[in-house]
Amino acid sequence: MTDLTPITALGASAPADQHFGPLRISENADMALASLALRRTADMPAPMGLELPAPGKWSQGQGVAAFWTGPDQWMIEAETRAAEDFAAELASHAPGCSITEQTDAWTVFEIASDRGDAPIRALMEKLVNIDTGSFGPGSATRTGLHHLSVFLVRRAEDRLAVMTMRSMARDLWHVLQETARRLKGEPA
Amino acid sequence: MTRLSGGLIDRSRSLNFTFDGRKLAGHPGDTLASALLANDVRLMGRSFKYHRPRGLIAAGSEEPNALVELRGGARQEPNTRATVAELFDGLDARSQNRIGSLRFDLLGVNDLLSPFFAAGFYYKTFMWPKAFWEKLYEPAIRRAAGLGSLSMQADPDPYDKGFLHCDLLVIGGGAAGLAAAQAAARSGARVILADEDFRLGGRLLAETHLLDDAPAAGWVSGVEEELASLPNLRIMRRTTVFGAFDHGIYGAVERVADHLPEPGDKPRQTLWRITAKRAILAAGAVERHIPFANNDRPGIMLAGAMRAFANRWAVSPAARVAIFTNNDDGHRTAIDLAAKGVDIAGVIDSRDNVTTMGSYPIFAGGVVSDAKGRLGLTKIEVTQNGRSQWIECGALGVSGGWNPNLHLASHHRGRPVWDEALQSFVPAKDGPPGLIVAGAANGQGSTAAALRSGAEAAVQALGELGITGALPDLPQAEDVVSKPHALWHVPGKGRAWVDFQNDVTVKDIKLAHQENMRPVEHLKRWTTLGMATDQGKTANVTALAIMSELTGKPIPETGTTIFRPPYSGVSLSVLGGGNTAGHFRPRRLTPTHHWAEAQGAVFVEVGPWMRAQYFPRPGETHWRQTVDREVLATREGVGICDVTTLGKVDVQGADAGEFLNRLYCNGMKTLKTGMVRYGLMLREDGIAWDDGTCARLAEDHYVVTTTTAQAGPVYRHMEFARQCLWPEMDVQLISTTDAWAQVSVAGPNARRLLERIVDEGVDISNEAFPFMACKGLTICGGLRARLFRISFSGELAYEVAVPTRYGNALMQRLIEIGADLGATPYGTEALGALRIEKGHAAGNELNGQTSPQMLGMGRMVSTKKDSIGAVMSRREGLAADTRRLVGLQPVDSAQPVLAGMHLFTDSAAQNTETDQGWITSACYSPHVGSAIGLGFLARGDERMGEVITGANPLDQQQVALRVVSPHFVDPDGGRLRD
């Protein structure tokens, strides 16, 4: 165990976590990420029992999940394993694939609503040019958000994850805060 | 004037407001315009050029005259149409474009000088002396001809933006729009209904027609209630759809808080980008006036507007009014106002043989030929059968027919088509794909026709999307169509205004015709007709008709008028979407940013990144002191710098080596695992593009670095090569720039410092880990890390990478445990000085004009393999260039060296023909003890020791420079390998 103390993408010792009316936005600093790309000769793997999803989709397994990021390319998520060398472990489950550690390449904000999907949709309408009507649970995409490049994952009707490059975490957090704050006063 | 009966205002509450300091009151439901009329204010502004007293013309967003300044302080907003300003308690409104009071505007003198201000006067006068233009003419004209004024302060309010998607966007909430929305929403389709007004209903709110034997407002409320209950329909009030853009995208501005004194938590306005599979334009129609002498007297307005003020807002501009019309619609105004007890002085109808439709006097075959009442209409001259008489009235409603509001339908250059029967332009069939025009906007102006065409348009639009819709049961409504008599202006001697906002008269159009400015585009520029905030909504068609009369050609042959976005004014603030100041664009922070901030670092923008520029210490009063200290500390002890910003790309796959071989001009396939190589990428044309390092972590795994500035473009280029040039290769790429915090540890004590953090059993001795080695290892008790022995400074140096979250702690640790070794953080300034001292090329040298030969890297371009740009780098033109990278040192060490200086031989004349090169980078070198520079010099490699001149003609600087090796430090490279 290293004796260096990590900081979050926002420069704090604990992840950000804030409520805005029906929405709760929390920084997910514990999730490990690794990209998986198929090599030419590789068969479609099912790492850790995960079924790798089709374009625009996100799929969930036991403690791991994956979303499509490009042709023959996925991002694998592993809950609570940020401190580990998850990429190395994933590599052992995906022979013939190119695995790259991405845990700290991204900052992940989990947005949860306690009033169903409406607040999530209202938030999305202010942030991204994505049709919320066709971005239901299990959807994932990459898009622009206030000049930031982001991945969006609709984890459930009432849950959305937004991730951007870690170096831009401060700007994403600011935008999410501002937008959620403004929506607070408006009916969900 | 007291209020009339009825109206859609809430009389139980009063709203206080001021106009030019006068305290006045209105009611909820009022606009500023209706409230001013209710307070007997007819004079609301001064005209643009002649400063003529002006009042309201219209009741909606087409208003050309009643432009006011709202609010004060930083919130001051010029050129707001009083007709669309929703009244709120505490509203502070002021008239504009005047010196002195509104009643006695000193610039009213312009009106007397009007012969000098005819069409094209800008182009004809103020020609000389030339010097007077900027200093005298322009400021004077701007002062006299401006409209509102700016606060010159930053807008304090937040603005927002958003994105919506729907099956059907209905633009306009009048009869046609409501029927369309109802039909569409009942089908289950996703519908957005947007209307610029704060209340749905459009023209229905302004009329007394019955729908199924009940007032229209009741039907509107019923539909509104139904629509509000449907989850698949979104009503957007106070929302102007201002443009039809490509691929079914519509721009809309929602005025979220314009009707509030201050926005509070809300954004002031929101810019919506609406992606609609289909859209219905149901924007109604705008009435046109009929120019006659002095038709701009306050109190002369459109008859339909007068009716709207009476019916919706329960106000009349005067107790006694007259109507001037060329169609039946004008009579409706007389009937409605008479019903409310307003005295009708008469209806002057240009058509012969018309009879009164109520109990008011009729002047059939008559025209209004003049008007009196400078600050407010007092009487009109009626000419009938060659005889004229003056009739007293305080207001005149003018109806010249209606122009369909087809603006959005022509946003993709769809040219409106002249409809002879309607005497107006109707939308072209080649409008924006997916946009259907309905209701009065399509010439279907009667209430029954509008309702029907709206519903039918919705069913058609849904049908195209495969959604089955049904026509709703529409209420019975009036279905009268009145063809206007083609009367476009009343001939006469006085000035007759066509475009009120730009003070363009019939005479101006005649003058333009006389001066051969006949095409409508020329007419517009010569007279300024149709410009400014109203974009000629009430003027363009009339002007065209007058020009047609002058040319003797029919209207469609004279020209058409088309429109571009925006339909009405859109503020720059809302177009910016609220991104201002520090949030104008994203800023990338390095992993050690927070630590650097705590150290008091000064930051510099490097592309999107904020990097530590230098770390001042107490007592240091000049940045140079700090930078010199950082440079020397690195050369003598050990310096530490965050270099995370360099792009990092993970390259894997069986063909990774071959792939990099083709991208870099030097060989990468032969690189041994565990080693790093400097690499140079060329553009296709053989010019040096980007440099970096390739580290081979495994047989099929490399990590390459790029410059900070080119990280994005190089990655894009690599993806292009992978996906398009050589898709057959087995290569996978992904950026890892943000994943790893990377710090440079440079200086004679670098190894000693690193030995203190690497875990036990990791050997980084010179033998085990030589220059240009790389490996994965663990540090600080098991943290996975990568170590590269590479140097940018010329010193013994390493770059160590750890997962980004540990970067801050690693930096802190290195500084703490390296105190006795002289561990010193350094920023980009010292980084620059160190690399210039070492003669390393960077962005200044790789500026897109330099070849590998010029950089002294000609031999790096491998001839044993092909790579992008290799062949072209050997072309004659490049090969013949003798300029080479050299070092430059002033003969007098006190003299400066500046980047950008051009190089000349000592005695030569200094011009482009004798130019021998230029200085790319310069700094003060604490190591050398003087300023130094790098530059490209003709035959530079053969001229070591020669003294040349560095010239900076901008500051008349001439510096004698000695040509030296670009390697000011350790030219043999011994330190790197130590």
Tab-separated table of N, CA and C in Angstrom, chain B residues 128-212:
chain	number	residue	atom	x	y	z
B	128	TRP	N	-15.109	64.813	-47.872
B	128	TRP	CA	-13.831	65.466	-47.644
B	128	TRP	C	-13.965	66.506	-46.538
B	129	PRO	N	-12.951	66.986	-45.873
B	129	PRO	CA	-11.634	66.346	-45.977
B	129	PRO	C	-11.672	64.982	-45.304
B	130	LYS	N	-10.867	64.092	-45.822
B	130	LYS	CA	-10.901	62.696	-45.396
B	130	LYS	C	-10.682	62.544	-43.886
B	131	ALA	N	-9.779	63.371	-43.373
B	131	ALA	CA	-9.407	63.262	-41.957
B	131	ALA	C	-10.572	63.567	-41.030
B	132	PHE	N	-11.575	64.280	-41.546
B	132	PHE	CA	-12.699	64.650	-40.685
B	132	PHE	C	-13.630	63.490	-40.389
B	133	TRP	N	-13.530	62.419	-41.212
B	133	TRP	CA	-14.508	61.351	-41.070
B	133	TRP	C	-14.489	60.736	-39.676
B	134	GLU	N	-13.295	60.244	-39.281
B	134	GLU	CA	-13.222	59.558	-38.000
B	134	GLU	C	-13.435	60.467	-36.809
B	135	LYS	N	-12.899	61.688	-36.930
B	135	LYS	CA	-12.903	62.560	-35.745
B	135	LYS	C	-14.194	63.355	-35.608
B	136	LEU	N	-14.799	63.699	-36.709
B	136	LEU	CA	-15.924	64.619	-36.629
B	136	LEU	C	-17.224	64.015	-37.155
B	137	TYR	N	-17.204	63.635	-38.427
B	137	TYR	CA	-18.460	63.212	-39.041
B	137	TYR	C	-19.045	61.986	-38.360
B	138	GLU	N	-18.196	60.973	-38.222
B	138	GLU	CA	-18.733	59.714	-37.712
B	138	GLU	C	-19.297	59.858	-36.291
B	139	PRO	N	-18.530	60.458	-35.348
B	139	PRO	CA	-19.104	60.609	-34.005
B	139	PRO	C	-20.386	61.435	-34.012
B	140	ALA	N	-20.425	62.471	-34.839
B	140	ALA	CA	-21.612	63.323	-34.866
B	140	ALA	C	-22.810	62.556	-35.421
B	141	ILE	N	-22.559	61.804	-36.475
B	141	ILE	CA	-23.666	61.030	-37.066
B	141	ILE	C	-24.138	59.971	-36.087
B	142	ARG	N	-23.173	59.342	-35.436
B	142	ARG	CA	-23.553	58.298	-34.487
B	142	ARG	C	-24.400	58.872	-33.346
B	143	ARG	N	-24.007	60.030	-32.901
B	143	ARG	CA	-24.756	60.641	-31.801
B	143	ARG	C	-26.173	60.973	-32.253
B	144	ALA	N	-26.270	61.498	-33.476
B	144	ALA	CA	-27.564	61.966	-33.952
B	144	ALA	C	-28.440	60.825	-34.440
B	145	ALA	N	-27.817	59.823	-35.019
B	145	ALA	CA	-28.608	58.793	-35.680
B	145	ALA	C	-28.667	57.494	-34.898
B	146	GLY	N	-28.116	57.478	-33.715
B	146	GLY	CA	-28.137	56.233	-32.954
B	146	GLY	C	-29.545	55.915	-32.537
B	147	LEU	N	-29.721	54.736	-31.988
B	147	LEU	CA	-31.003	54.467	-31.352
B	147	LEU	C	-30.734	54.512	-29.852
B	148	GLY	N	-30.801	53.408	-29.178
B	148	GLY	CA	-30.563	53.443	-27.740
B	148	GLY	C	-29.088	53.536	-27.416
B	149	SER	N	-28.784	53.593	-26.136
B	149	SER	CA	-27.378	53.621	-25.741
B	149	SER	C	-27.078	52.421	-24.860
B	150	LEU	N	-25.808	52.052	-24.863
B	150	LEU	CA	-25.381	50.905	-24.071
B	150	LEU	C	-24.919	51.368	-22.695
B	151	SER	N	-24.993	50.476	-21.730
B	151	SER	CA	-24.571	50.850	-20.382
B	151	SER	C	-23.056	50.891	-20.268
B	152	MET	N	-22.372	50.253	-21.194
B	152	MET	CA	-20.923	50.101	-21.176
B	152	MET	C	-20.453	49.295	-19.967
B	153	GLN	N	-21.368	48.561	-19.368
B	153	GLN	CA	-20.996	47.672	-18.262
B	153	GLN	C	-21.318	46.236	-18.673
B	154	ALA	N	-20.674	45.307	-17.989
B	154	ALA	CA	-20.935	43.899	-18.296
B	154	ALA	C	-22.354	43.548	-17.862
B	155	ASP	N	-23.014	42.741	-18.647
B	155	ASP	CA	-24.365	42.289	-18.312
B	155	ASP	C	-24.280	41.408	-17.062
B	156	PRO	N	-24.967	41.795	-15.990
B	156	PRO	CA	-24.818	41.022	-14.742
B	156	PRO	C	-25.647	39.734	-14.707
B	157	ASP	N	-26.526	39.552	-15.679
B	157	ASP	CA	-27.465	38.439	-15.567
B	157	ASP	C	-26.954	37.155	-16.221
B	158	PRO	N	-27.364	36.036	-15.653
B	158	PRO	CA	-26.969	34.763	-16.264
B	158	PRO	C	-27.840	34.439	-17.481
B	159	TYR	N	-27.246	33.801	-18.436
B	159	TYR	CA	-27.975	33.314	-19.622
B	159	TYR	C	-27.746	31.816	-19.711
B	160	ASP	N	-28.647	31.172	-20.402
B	160	ASP	CA	-28.580	29.716	-20.412
B	160	ASP	C	-28.803	29.201	-21.829
B	161	LYS	N	-28.556	27.930	-22.001
B	161	LYS	CA	-28.836	27.319	-23.295
B	161	LYS	C	-29.359	25.912	-23.075
B	162	GLY	N	-29.931	25.347	-24.104
B	162	GLY	CA	-30.449	24.002	-23.952
B	162	GLY	C	-30.815	23.399	-25.294
B	163	PHE	N	-31.193	22.140	-25.248
B	163	PHE	CA	-31.445	21.375	-26.476
B	163	PHE	C	-32.756	20.612	-26.313
B	164	LEU	N	-33.583	20.685	-27.319
B	164	LEU	CA	-34.841	19.950	-27.279
B	164	LEU	C	-35.009	19.158	-28.567
B	165	HIS	N	-35.735	18.091	-28.451
B	165	HIS	CA	-35.991	17.228	-29.612
B	165	HIS	C	-37.477	16.905	-29.644
B	166	CYS	N	-38.042	16.883	-30.831
B	166	CYS	CA	-39.473	16.589	-30.909
B	166	CYS	C	-39.815	16.042	-32.282
B	167	ASP	N	-41.034	15.497	-32.366
B	167	ASP	CA	-41.535	15.087	-33.675
B	167	ASP	C	-41.994	16.318	-34.449
B	168	LEU	N	-42.695	17.195	-33.724
B	168	LEU	CA	-43.276	18.355	-34.398
B	168	LEU	C	-43.080	19.619	-33.561
B	169	LEU	N	-42.553	20.610	-34.213
B	169	LEU	CA	-42.436	21.921	-33.578
B	169	LEU	C	-43.485	22.826	-34.211
B	170	VAL	N	-44.342	23.394	-33.382
B	170	VAL	CA	-45.343	24.324	-33.893
B	170	VAL	C	-44.906	25.729	-33.512
B	171	ILE	N	-44.708	26.558	-34.528
B	171	ILE	CA	-44.203	27.904	-34.283
B	171	ILE	C	-45.364	28.870	-34.387
B	172	GLY	N	-45.786	29.366	-33.250
B	172	GLY	CA	-46.915	30.287	-33.208
B	172	GLY	C	-48.106	29.637	-32.524
B	173	GLY	N	-48.674	30.358	-31.579
B	173	GLY	CA	-49.772	29.808	-30.778
B	173	GLY	C	-51.087	30.512	-31.029
B	174	GLY	N	-51.324	30.924	-32.273
B	174	GLY	CA	-52.618	31.501	-32.628
B	174	GLY	C	-53.562	30.404	-33.080
B	175	ALA	N	-54.563	30.794	-33.885
B	175	ALA	CA	-55.581	29.831	-34.309
B	175	ALA	C	-54.948	28.622	-34.983
B	176	ALA	N	-54.106	28.866	-35.984
B	176	ALA	CA	-53.523	27.754	-36.734
B	176	ALA	C	-52.597	26.927	-35.841
B	177	GLY	N	-51.773	27.593	-35.040
B	177	GLY	CA	-50.813	26.900	-34.192
B	177	GLY	C	-51.501	26.050	-33.129
B	178	LEU	N	-52.543	26.603	-32.514
B	178	LEU	CA	-53.247	25.849	-31.477
B	178	LEU	C	-53.940	24.622	-32.074
B	179	ALA	N	-54.560	24.825	-33.238
B	179	ALA	CA	-55.232	23.685	-33.875
B	179	ALA	C	-54.216	22.619	-34.250
B	180	ALA	N	-53.052	23.055	-34.739
B	180	ALA	CA	-52.002	22.102	-35.116
B	180	ALA	C	-51.503	21.359	-33.884
B	181	ALA	N	-51.247	22.101	-32.818
B	181	ALA	CA	-50.716	21.484	-31.599
B	181	ALA	C	-51.719	20.489	-31.023
B	182	GLN	N	-52.988	20.880	-31.067
B	182	GLN	CA	-54.024	19.998	-30.520
B	182	GLN	C	-54.105	18.697	-31.323
B	183	ALA	N	-54.139	18.858	-32.642
B	183	ALA	CA	-54.244	17.663	-33.492
B	183	ALA	C	-53.033	16.764	-33.293
B	184	ALA	N	-51.858	17.367	-33.213
B	184	ALA	CA	-50.634	16.577	-33.107
B	184	ALA	C	-50.505	15.934	-31.735
B	185	ALA	N	-50.786	16.707	-30.703
B	185	ALA	CA	-50.589	16.188	-29.347
B	185	ALA	C	-51.534	15.027	-29.064
B	186	ARG	N	-52.741	15.088	-29.596
B	186	ARG	CA	-53.702	13.993	-29.359
B	186	ARG	C	-53.233	12.685	-29.980
B	187	SER	N	-52.352	12.791	-30.985
B	187	SER	CA	-51.873	11.566	-31.639
B	187	SER	C	-50.785	10.879	-30.823
B	188	GLY	N	-50.318	11.550	-29.784
B	188	GLY	CA	-49.249	10.973	-28.965
B	188	GLY	C	-47.864	11.390	-29.410
B	189	ALA	N	-47.777	12.130	-30.511
B	189	ALA	CA	-46.469	12.576	-30.995
B	189	ALA	C	-45.856	13.551	-29.996
B	190	ARG	N	-44.540	13.633	-30.034
B	190	ARG	CA	-43.868	14.601	-29.154
B	190	ARG	C	-43.896	15.972	-29.831
B	191	VAL	N	-44.563	16.903	-29.175
B	191	VAL	CA	-44.832	18.201	-29.800
B	191	VAL	C	-44.310	19.329	-28.924
B	192	ILE	N	-43.754	20.346	-29.569
B	192	ILE	CA	-43.397	21.582	-28.866
B	192	ILE	C	-44.193	22.707	-29.514
B	193	LEU	N	-44.849	23.489	-28.679
B	193	LEU	CA	-45.576	24.659	-29.167
B	193	LEU	C	-44.875	25.902	-28.615
B	194	ALA	N	-44.329	26.703	-29.520
B	194	ALA	CA	-43.600	27.894	-29.075
B	194	ALA	C	-44.311	29.151	-29.560
B	195	ASP	N	-44.423	30.114	-28.681
B	195	ASP	CA	-45.053	31.376	-29.070
B	195	ASP	C	-44.312	32.534	-28.424
B	196	GLU	N	-44.167	33.612	-29.177
B	196	GLU	CA	-43.368	34.729	-28.659
B	196	GLU	C	-44.099	35.526	-27.584
B	197	ASP	N	-45.412	35.399	-27.538
B	197	ASP	CA	-46.210	36.169	-26.592
B	197	ASP	C	-46.177	35.501	-25.212
B	198	PHE	N	-46.590	36.262	-24.198
B	198	PHE	CA	-46.668	35.647	-22.876
B	198	PHE	C	-48.008	34.948	-22.667
B	199	ARG	N	-48.885	35.100	-23.649
B	199	ARG	CA	-50.185	34.449	-23.544
B	199	ARG	C	-50.509	33.789	-24.880
B	200	LEU	N	-50.933	32.540	-24.833
B	200	LEU	CA	-51.278	31.843	-26.073
B	200	LEU	C	-52.561	32.414	-26.656
B	201	GLY	N	-52.704	32.296	-27.959
B	201	GLY	CA	-53.947	32.728	-28.605
B	201	GLY	C	-53.698	33.552	-29.849
B	202	GLY	N	-52.551	34.202	-29.879
B	202	GLY	CA	-52.212	35.021	-31.045
B	202	GLY	C	-53.301	36.027	-31.348
B	203	ARG	N	-53.687	36.075	-32.603
B	203	ARG	CA	-54.663	37.074	-33.059
B	203	ARG	C	-56.058	36.820	-32.458
B	204	LEU	N	-56.304	35.585	-32.001
B	204	LEU	CA	-57.624	35.290	-31.417
B	204	LEU	C	-57.884	36.181	-30.201
B	205	LEU	N	-56.816	36.570	-29.514
B	205	LEU	CA	-56.988	37.396	-28.318
B	205	LEU	C	-57.355	38.828	-28.693
B	206	ALA	N	-57.115	39.171	-29.954
B	206	ALA	CA	-57.305	40.559	-30.367
B	206	ALA	C	-58.623	40.762	-31.103
B	207	GLU	N	-59.377	39.673	-31.282
B	207	GLU	CA	-60.599	39.768	-32.074
B	207	GLU	C	-61.834	39.488	-31.216
B	208	THR	N	-62.950	39.927	-31.723
B	208	THR	CA	-64.203	39.672	-30.996
B	208	THR	C	-65.015	38.555	-31.631
B	209	HIS	N	-64.417	37.932	-32.674
B	209	HIS	CA	-65.162	36.843	-33.320
B	209	HIS	C	-65.536	35.786	-32.315
B	210	LEU	N	-66.635	35.129	-32.607
B	210	LEU	CA	-67.037	34.030	-31.751
B	210	LEU	C	-66.549	32.725	-32.364
B	211	LEU	N	-66.177	31.828	-31.486
B	211	LEU	CA	-65.873	30.467	-31.918
B	211	LEU	C	-66.951	29.608	-31.286
B	212	ASP	N	-67.744	28.975	-32.143
B	212	ASP	CA	-68.894	28.213	-31.623
B	212	ASP	C	-69.724	29.063	-30.663
